[in-house]
mmCIF file of C-alpha atoms in Angstrom:
data_model
loop_
_atom_site.group_PDB
_atom_site.id
_atom_site.type_symbol
_atom_site.label_atom_id
_atom_site.label_comp_id
_atom_site.label_asym_id
_atom_site.label_seq_id
_atom_site.Cartn_x
_atom_site.Cartn_y
_atom_site.Cartn_z
ATOM 1 C CA UNK A 1 36.101 22.290 39.782
ATOM 2 C CA UNK A 2 35.863 18.829 40.169
ATOM 3 C CA UNK A 3 36.509 16.473 37.203
ATOM 4 C CA UNK A 4 35.427 13.543 35.433
ATOM 5 C CA UNK A 5 37.800 12.071 32.602
ATOM 6 C CA UNK A 6 36.335 10.488 29.917
ATOM 7 C CA UNK A 7 38.562 8.258 28.137
ATOM 8 C CA UNK A 8 41.036 10.450 25.404
ATOM 9 C CA UNK A 9 38.528 13.553 24.752
ATOM 10 C CA UNK A 10 39.097 15.826 27.575
ATOM 11 C CA UNK A 11 37.452 16.546 30.982
ATOM 12 C CA UNK A 12 33.958 16.896 32.070
ATOM 13 C CA UNK A 13 32.951 19.357 34.930
ATOM 14 C CA UNK A 14 31.493 16.542 37.191
ATOM 15 C CA UNK A 15 29.511 19.401 38.606
ATOM 16 C CA UNK A 16 27.167 19.304 35.002
ATOM 17 C CA UNK A 17 26.916 16.186 35.220
ATOM 18 C CA UNK A 18 25.446 16.260 38.640
ATOM 19 C CA UNK A 19 23.414 18.841 37.662
ATOM 20 C CA UNK A 20 21.440 16.742 34.994
ATOM 21 C CA UNK A 21 21.119 13.636 37.679
ATOM 22 C CA UNK A 22 19.243 16.329 39.833
ATOM 23 C CA UNK A 23 17.547 18.056 36.788
ATOM 24 C CA UNK A 24 15.820 14.129 35.593
ATOM 25 C CA UNK A 25 14.981 13.488 39.139
ATOM 26 C CA UNK A 26 12.970 16.777 39.180
ATOM 27 C CA UNK A 27 10.423 18.574 37.190
ATOM 28 C CA UNK A 28 11.292 21.999 35.752
ATOM 29 C CA UNK A 29 8.692 24.642 36.413
ATOM 30 C CA UNK A 30 7.081 24.926 32.906
ATOM 31 C CA UNK A 31 6.758 21.267 32.503
ATOM 32 C CA UNK A 32 3.771 19.205 32.235
ATOM 33 C CA UNK A 33 3.091 17.395 34.812
ATOM 34 C CA UNK A 34 3.574 13.574 33.086
ATOM 35 C CA UNK A 35 0.334 11.010 33.575
ATOM 36 C CA UNK A 36 3.051 8.100 32.625
ATOM 37 C CA UNK A 37 5.829 6.937 32.446
ATOM 38 C CA UNK A 38 9.090 8.910 29.914
ATOM 39 C CA UNK A 39 8.845 8.129 26.599
ATOM 40 C CA UNK A 40 13.043 8.209 26.653
ATOM 41 C CA UNK A 41 14.750 6.573 30.227
ATOM 42 C CA UNK A 42 18.226 5.998 30.308
ATOM 43 C CA UNK A 43 19.845 4.556 33.116
ATOM 44 C CA UNK A 44 23.632 4.006 33.775
ATOM 45 C CA UNK A 45 24.354 3.203 30.013
ATOM 46 C CA UNK A 46 27.517 2.627 29.201
ATOM 47 C CA UNK A 47 28.458 1.302 25.387
ATOM 48 C CA UNK A 48 31.854 -0.267 24.167
ATOM 49 C CA UNK A 49 33.424 -1.244 20.837
ATOM 50 C CA UNK A 50 36.523 -3.256 20.843
ATOM 51 C CA UNK A 51 36.862 -2.327 25.030
ATOM 52 C CA UNK A 52 36.540 1.285 24.304
ATOM 53 C CA UNK A 53 34.136 3.226 25.788
ATOM 54 C CA UNK A 54 31.577 5.160 23.502
ATOM 55 C CA UNK A 55 29.063 5.557 25.951
ATOM 56 C CA UNK A 56 30.029 5.559 29.350
ATOM 57 C CA UNK A 57 27.693 5.747 32.461
ATOM 58 C CA UNK A 58 25.145 7.887 30.698
ATOM 59 C CA UNK A 59 21.884 8.417 32.497
ATOM 60 C CA UNK A 60 19.013 10.705 30.815
ATOM 61 C CA UNK A 61 15.568 10.727 31.103
ATOM 62 C CA UNK A 62 13.473 12.823 28.074
ATOM 63 C CA UNK A 63 10.549 15.221 28.468
ATOM 64 C CA UNK A 64 7.538 14.070 26.788
ATOM 65 C CA UNK A 65 5.914 16.060 24.111
ATOM 66 C CA UNK A 66 9.080 17.783 23.405
ATOM 67 C CA UNK A 67 12.132 18.034 20.434
ATOM 68 C CA UNK A 68 14.856 16.946 22.130
ATOM 69 C CA UNK A 69 18.479 17.825 20.049
ATOM 70 C CA UNK A 70 21.351 15.508 20.793
ATOM 71 C CA UNK A 71 24.921 17.385 20.107
ATOM 72 C CA UNK A 72 28.384 17.270 20.853
ATOM 73 C CA UNK A 73 31.664 16.708 19.184
ATOM 74 C CA UNK A 74 33.092 14.079 16.754
ATOM 75 C CA UNK A 75 32.824 10.506 18.142
ATOM 76 C CA UNK A 76 31.103 11.633 21.371
ATOM 77 C CA UNK A 77 28.718 8.774 21.272
ATOM 78 C CA UNK A 78 25.535 10.527 19.532
ATOM 79 C CA UNK A 79 23.877 8.252 16.906
ATOM 80 C CA UNK A 80 26.027 5.196 19.384
ATOM 81 C CA UNK A 81 22.946 6.584 21.741
ATOM 82 C CA UNK A 82 19.889 6.261 19.355
ATOM 83 C CA UNK A 83 21.145 2.997 18.110
ATOM 84 C CA UNK A 84 21.724 2.005 21.914
ATOM 85 C CA UNK A 85 17.831 3.335 22.779
ATOM 86 C CA UNK A 86 16.300 1.050 20.281
ATOM 87 C CA UNK A 87 18.080 -2.294 20.994
ATOM 88 C CA UNK A 88 20.739 -2.047 17.738
ATOM 89 C CA UNK A 89 24.393 -1.909 19.155
ATOM 90 C CA UNK A 90 24.870 -4.351 22.442
ATOM 91 C CA UNK A 91 25.242 -2.627 25.438
ATOM 92 C CA UNK A 92 27.962 -3.224 28.099
ATOM 93 C CA UNK A 93 26.185 -1.962 31.008
ATOM 94 C CA UNK A 94 22.923 -0.317 32.301
ATOM 95 C CA UNK A 95 19.228 -0.141 30.555
ATOM 96 C CA UNK A 96 16.979 1.899 28.202
ATOM 97 C CA UNK A 97 13.266 2.247 28.194
ATOM 98 C CA UNK A 98 10.466 3.106 25.843
ATOM 99 C CA UNK A 99 7.422 4.280 27.687
ATOM 100 C CA UNK A 100 8.812 2.561 30.824
ATOM 101 C CA UNK A 101 9.249 -0.770 29.036
ATOM 102 C CA UNK A 102 12.258 -2.656 26.734
ATOM 103 C CA UNK A 103 11.957 -1.377 23.361
ATOM 104 C CA UNK A 104 11.233 -4.625 22.284
ATOM 105 C CA UNK A 105 7.800 -4.449 23.828
ATOM 106 C CA UNK A 106 6.963 -0.825 21.722
ATOM 107 C CA UNK A 107 8.303 -0.659 18.450
ATOM 108 C CA UNK A 108 4.788 -0.549 17.590
ATOM 109 C CA UNK A 109 5.360 3.474 19.284
ATOM 110 C CA UNK A 110 8.861 4.286 17.820
ATOM 111 C CA UNK A 111 9.770 5.340 14.674
ATOM 112 C CA UNK A 112 13.253 5.414 13.610
ATOM 113 C CA UNK A 113 15.280 7.727 10.729
ATOM 114 C CA UNK A 114 18.664 6.486 10.355
ATOM 115 C CA UNK A 115 21.652 8.229 8.524
ATOM 116 C CA UNK A 116 21.485 8.939 4.715
ATOM 117 C CA UNK A 117 24.522 7.395 4.295
ATOM 118 C CA UNK A 118 23.514 4.362 5.776
ATOM 119 C CA UNK A 119 20.546 3.224 3.244
ATOM 120 C CA UNK A 120 21.372 1.098 0.082
ATOM 121 C CA UNK A 121 19.146 3.903 -1.850
ATOM 122 C CA UNK A 122 19.874 1.631 -4.843
ATOM 123 C CA UNK A 123 17.341 -0.869 -3.961
ATOM 124 C CA UNK A 124 14.773 -1.238 -6.783
ATOM 125 C CA UNK A 125 11.908 0.344 -5.411
ATOM 126 C CA UNK A 126 9.957 3.733 -5.502
ATOM 127 C CA UNK A 127 9.336 5.858 -3.348
ATOM 128 C CA UNK A 128 5.115 4.999 -2.233
ATOM 129 C CA UNK A 129 6.539 1.543 -1.354
ATOM 130 C CA UNK A 130 9.365 2.949 0.807
ATOM 131 C CA UNK A 131 6.748 5.098 2.636
ATOM 132 C CA UNK A 132 4.176 2.053 2.620
ATOM 133 C CA UNK A 133 6.818 -0.269 4.813
ATOM 134 C CA UNK A 134 6.051 2.327 7.326
ATOM 135 C CA UNK A 135 2.739 0.813 7.742
ATOM 136 C CA UNK A 136 4.009 -2.938 8.176
ATOM 137 C CA UNK A 137 4.266 -2.732 12.052
ATOM 138 C CA UNK A 138 0.680 -2.452 12.610
ATOM 139 C CA UNK A 139 -0.193 -5.041 9.928
ATOM 140 C CA UNK A 140 1.785 -7.858 12.073
ATOM 141 C CA UNK A 141 3.538 -10.707 10.152
ATOM 142 C CA UNK A 142 0.905 -12.346 8.085
ATOM 143 C CA UNK A 143 -1.227 -9.585 5.986
ATOM 144 C CA UNK A 144 -0.165 -7.675 3.233
ATOM 145 C CA UNK A 145 -1.072 -3.557 3.109
ATOM 146 C CA UNK A 146 -3.794 -3.112 0.943
ATOM 147 C CA UNK A 147 -5.605 0.281 0.079
ATOM 148 C CA UNK A 148 -5.880 2.105 2.964
ATOM 149 C CA UNK A 149 -2.413 1.243 3.624
ATOM 150 C CA UNK A 150 -1.789 2.641 0.039
ATOM 151 C CA UNK A 151 -3.841 5.726 0.949
ATOM 152 C CA UNK A 152 -2.031 6.647 4.538
ATOM 153 C CA UNK A 153 1.458 6.559 2.314
ATOM 154 C CA UNK A 154 -0.024 9.168 -0.304
ATOM 155 C CA UNK A 155 -1.193 10.890 2.684
ATOM 156 C CA UNK A 156 2.090 11.243 3.914
ATOM 157 C CA UNK A 157 4.847 11.918 1.150
ATOM 158 C CA UNK A 158 1.839 14.924 0.027
ATOM 159 C CA UNK A 159 2.504 15.875 4.016
ATOM 160 C CA UNK A 160 6.242 16.622 2.709
ATOM 161 C CA UNK A 161 5.984 17.763 -0.675
ATOM 162 C CA UNK A 162 6.430 14.177 -2.437
ATOM 163 C CA UNK A 163 3.051 13.470 -3.764
ATOM 164 C CA UNK A 164 4.351 13.623 -7.307
ATOM 165 C CA UNK A 165 7.427 11.579 -7.098
ATOM 166 C CA UNK A 166 5.694 8.695 -5.402
ATOM 167 C CA UNK A 167 6.094 6.216 -8.440
ATOM 168 C CA UNK A 168 9.434 7.896 -8.680
ATOM 169 C CA UNK A 169 12.839 4.990 -8.128
ATOM 170 C CA UNK A 170 14.384 6.394 -4.595
ATOM 171 C CA UNK A 171 17.870 6.105 -6.479
ATOM 172 C CA UNK A 172 16.591 8.488 -8.440
ATOM 173 C CA UNK A 173 15.771 11.428 -6.276
ATOM 174 C CA UNK A 174 18.041 13.699 -4.863
ATOM 175 C CA UNK A 175 19.311 13.741 -1.542
ATOM 176 C CA UNK A 176 16.644 16.114 -0.093
ATOM 177 C CA UNK A 177 13.910 14.395 -1.467
ATOM 178 C CA UNK A 178 14.780 11.054 -0.434
ATOM 179 C CA UNK A 179 15.208 12.514 3.370
ATOM 180 C CA UNK A 180 11.862 13.395 2.393
ATOM 181 C CA UNK A 181 10.921 9.761 1.646
ATOM 182 C CA UNK A 182 11.989 8.775 4.865
ATOM 183 C CA UNK A 183 10.286 11.568 6.813
ATOM 184 C CA UNK A 184 7.143 10.504 5.677
ATOM 185 C CA UNK A 185 7.820 6.789 6.274
ATOM 186 C CA UNK A 186 8.461 8.091 9.594
ATOM 187 C CA UNK A 187 4.997 9.728 10.093
ATOM 188 C CA UNK A 188 3.276 6.465 8.550
ATOM 189 C CA UNK A 189 4.382 4.537 10.773
ATOM 190 C CA UNK A 190 1.672 6.596 13.204
ATOM 191 C CA UNK A 191 4.523 6.695 16.101
ATOM 192 C CA UNK A 192 4.607 8.106 19.732
ATOM 193 C CA UNK A 193 8.101 8.784 19.608
ATOM 194 C CA UNK A 194 10.626 9.764 16.854
ATOM 195 C CA UNK A 195 14.322 9.316 16.488
ATOM 196 C CA UNK A 196 16.287 10.930 14.216
ATOM 197 C CA UNK A 197 19.846 10.831 13.263
ATOM 198 C CA UNK A 198 21.237 13.604 11.644
ATOM 199 C CA UNK A 199 17.602 14.512 9.596
ATOM 200 C CA UNK A 200 19.270 18.344 8.704
ATOM 201 C CA UNK A 201 22.443 16.465 7.363
ATOM 202 C CA UNK A 202 23.364 17.627 3.368
ATOM 203 C CA UNK A 203 19.841 18.682 2.559
ATOM 204 C CA UNK A 204 18.388 21.586 0.631
ATOM 205 C CA UNK A 205 16.694 24.667 2.359
ATOM 206 C CA UNK A 206 13.080 23.549 1.360
ATOM 207 C CA UNK A 207 14.021 20.183 2.598
ATOM 208 C CA UNK A 208 15.225 21.847 5.495
ATOM 209 C CA UNK A 209 11.593 23.692 6.090
ATOM 210 C CA UNK A 210 9.818 20.797 5.686
ATOM 211 C CA UNK A 211 11.574 18.769 7.986
ATOM 212 C CA UNK A 212 11.223 22.078 10.928
ATOM 213 C CA UNK A 213 7.540 21.969 9.592
ATOM 214 C CA UNK A 214 7.448 18.571 10.390
ATOM 215 C CA UNK A 215 8.975 18.866 13.533
ATOM 216 C CA UNK A 216 6.592 21.527 14.889
ATOM 217 C CA UNK A 217 3.743 19.452 13.881
ATOM 218 C CA UNK A 218 4.778 16.770 15.669
ATOM 219 C CA UNK A 219 4.989 18.581 19.017
ATOM 220 C CA UNK A 220 1.868 20.502 18.467
ATOM 221 C CA UNK A 221 0.530 16.437 18.428
ATOM 222 C CA UNK A 222 2.512 15.501 21.692
ATOM 223 C CA UNK A 223 5.024 13.372 19.817
ATOM 224 C CA UNK A 224 8.537 13.058 21.001
ATOM 225 C CA UNK A 225 11.313 13.572 19.144
ATOM 226 C CA UNK A 226 15.265 12.701 19.661
ATOM 227 C CA UNK A 227 17.383 14.351 17.296
ATOM 228 C CA UNK A 228 21.310 14.142 16.247
ATOM 229 C CA UNK A 229 22.014 17.580 15.419
ATOM 230 C CA UNK A 230 24.785 19.195 14.152
ATOM 231 C CA UNK A 231 24.117 22.733 13.502
ATOM 232 C CA UNK A 232 24.693 24.653 16.839
ATOM 233 C CA UNK A 233 23.023 27.919 15.136
ATOM 234 C CA UNK A 234 20.315 26.637 14.673
ATOM 235 C CA UNK A 235 19.771 24.070 17.985
ATOM 236 C CA UNK A 236 17.788 26.994 19.923
ATOM 237 C CA UNK A 237 15.531 27.838 16.898
ATOM 238 C CA UNK A 238 14.285 24.384 16.371
ATOM 239 C CA UNK A 239 14.590 22.411 19.616
ATOM 240 C CA UNK A 240 12.721 22.527 22.716
ATOM 241 C CA UNK A 241 15.843 21.189 24.753
ATOM 242 C CA UNK A 242 18.969 20.000 24.216
ATOM 243 C CA UNK A 243 21.723 17.217 25.177
ATOM 244 C CA UNK A 244 25.189 17.630 25.247
ATOM 245 C CA UNK A 245 27.105 14.694 24.943
ATOM 246 C CA UNK A 246 31.044 13.497 25.232
ATOM 247 C CA UNK A 247 30.747 9.750 25.946
ATOM 248 C CA UNK A 248 29.302 10.828 29.090
ATOM 249 C CA UNK A 249 26.729 12.988 29.293
ATOM 250 C CA UNK A 250 27.563 16.325 30.123
ATOM 251 C CA UNK A 251 24.272 18.500 31.022
ATOM 252 C CA UNK A 252 20.392 17.758 29.535
ATOM 253 C CA UNK A 253 17.424 20.180 29.809
ATOM 254 C CA UNK A 254 15.604 23.370 27.863
ATOM 255 C CA UNK A 255 17.722 24.973 25.472
ATOM 256 C CA UNK A 256 17.392 27.956 27.396
ATOM 257 C CA UNK A 257 18.933 26.903 30.486
ATOM 258 C CA UNK A 258 21.236 24.390 29.813
ATOM 259 C CA UNK A 259 22.728 25.817 26.244
ATOM 260 C CA UNK A 260 25.488 28.099 27.515
ATOM 261 C CA UNK A 261 29.238 28.944 26.852
ATOM 262 C CA UNK A 262 30.377 26.948 29.714
ATOM 263 C CA UNK A 263 28.444 23.858 29.009
ATOM 264 C CA UNK A 264 29.249 24.237 25.250
ATOM 265 C CA UNK A 265 33.118 24.509 26.529
ATOM 266 C CA UNK A 266 32.874 21.432 28.998
ATOM 267 C CA UNK A 267 31.573 19.330 25.968
ATOM 268 C CA UNK A 268 34.012 20.266 23.209
ATOM 269 C CA UNK A 269 36.820 21.647 24.894
ATOM 270 C CA UNK A 270 38.402 24.454 23.473
ATOM 271 C CA UNK A 271 37.168 23.467 19.732
ATOM 272 C CA UNK A 272 34.206 25.332 19.943
ATOM 273 C CA UNK A 273 33.312 28.992 18.055
ATOM 274 C CA UNK A 274 30.609 31.398 18.792
ATOM 275 C CA UNK A 275 27.370 31.057 18.189
ATOM 276 C CA UNK A 276 25.539 34.312 18.200
ATOM 277 C CA UNK A 277 27.081 36.619 15.439
ATOM 278 C CA UNK A 278 29.200 34.210 14.869
ATOM 279 C CA UNK A 279 30.103 31.187 12.976
ATOM 280 C CA UNK A 280 30.654 27.580 15.444
ATOM 281 C CA UNK A 281 34.008 25.982 14.480
ATOM 282 C CA UNK A 282 33.474 23.382 12.071
ATOM 283 C CA UNK A 283 34.272 19.904 13.444
ATOM 284 C CA UNK A 284 31.745 20.669 15.790
ATOM 285 C CA UNK A 285 29.408 20.037 12.952
ATOM 286 C CA UNK A 286 30.351 17.123 12.154
ATOM 287 C CA UNK A 287 28.448 13.507 12.798
ATOM 288 C CA UNK A 288 29.511 10.709 14.720
#
């Protein structure tokens, strides 16, 4: 089998990369015919930190109205892929389009939930104010949020079960509660595309159920979700599509077609354990 070397992270079968490219070019049998440009289209994307490639020549076209998981080992470039799509890190080569245009021209259509560890939770503000911030993109630079924006923010807090904590300082909330506040803020943006970086990491069972219900509701509304995910055992339960990433894109498509032992072995090498009926190797559950 021909292979493509990916830095010091191991060898990825070239046939899997090529099959992904063919899949991106042709619709699958269960795919709804899109009436416009795809929510996310990535071509030849390369990102490097200190001259070391973190992403290399990635091609990916995300199907609209689907819940897509980005899965891969530690250091695979999962979070970097989202940040590159949002213009948060410099790109060495290639391009990303959001609904057919650069992200800068489509900001109002996109919501982003970062990793909890990247947020300053000691900032002096309450949960309602955080969610109201999600309305700023629709107000423009010169309008301040009013009664309508506050009502929308409260509705979103209620939707994630956090209405009773609206006036609680975010530093006083538990990790799961903080995550639900950020989910509510993303909902308040009323976006068409949601990027989520490890939304399930470190949350309690109540928050995990709330996130799953939220994802399902967004899908029912025709929204598109792209989420970095670490738990291999729940990929097929929570998501429609999966992108397997290890600096290069190994494979992308519907979970039933792509989430196979062969593709997982190509992504994780010998570090992958059992999926159904056995524990996945713990290093596969680490965020990059």
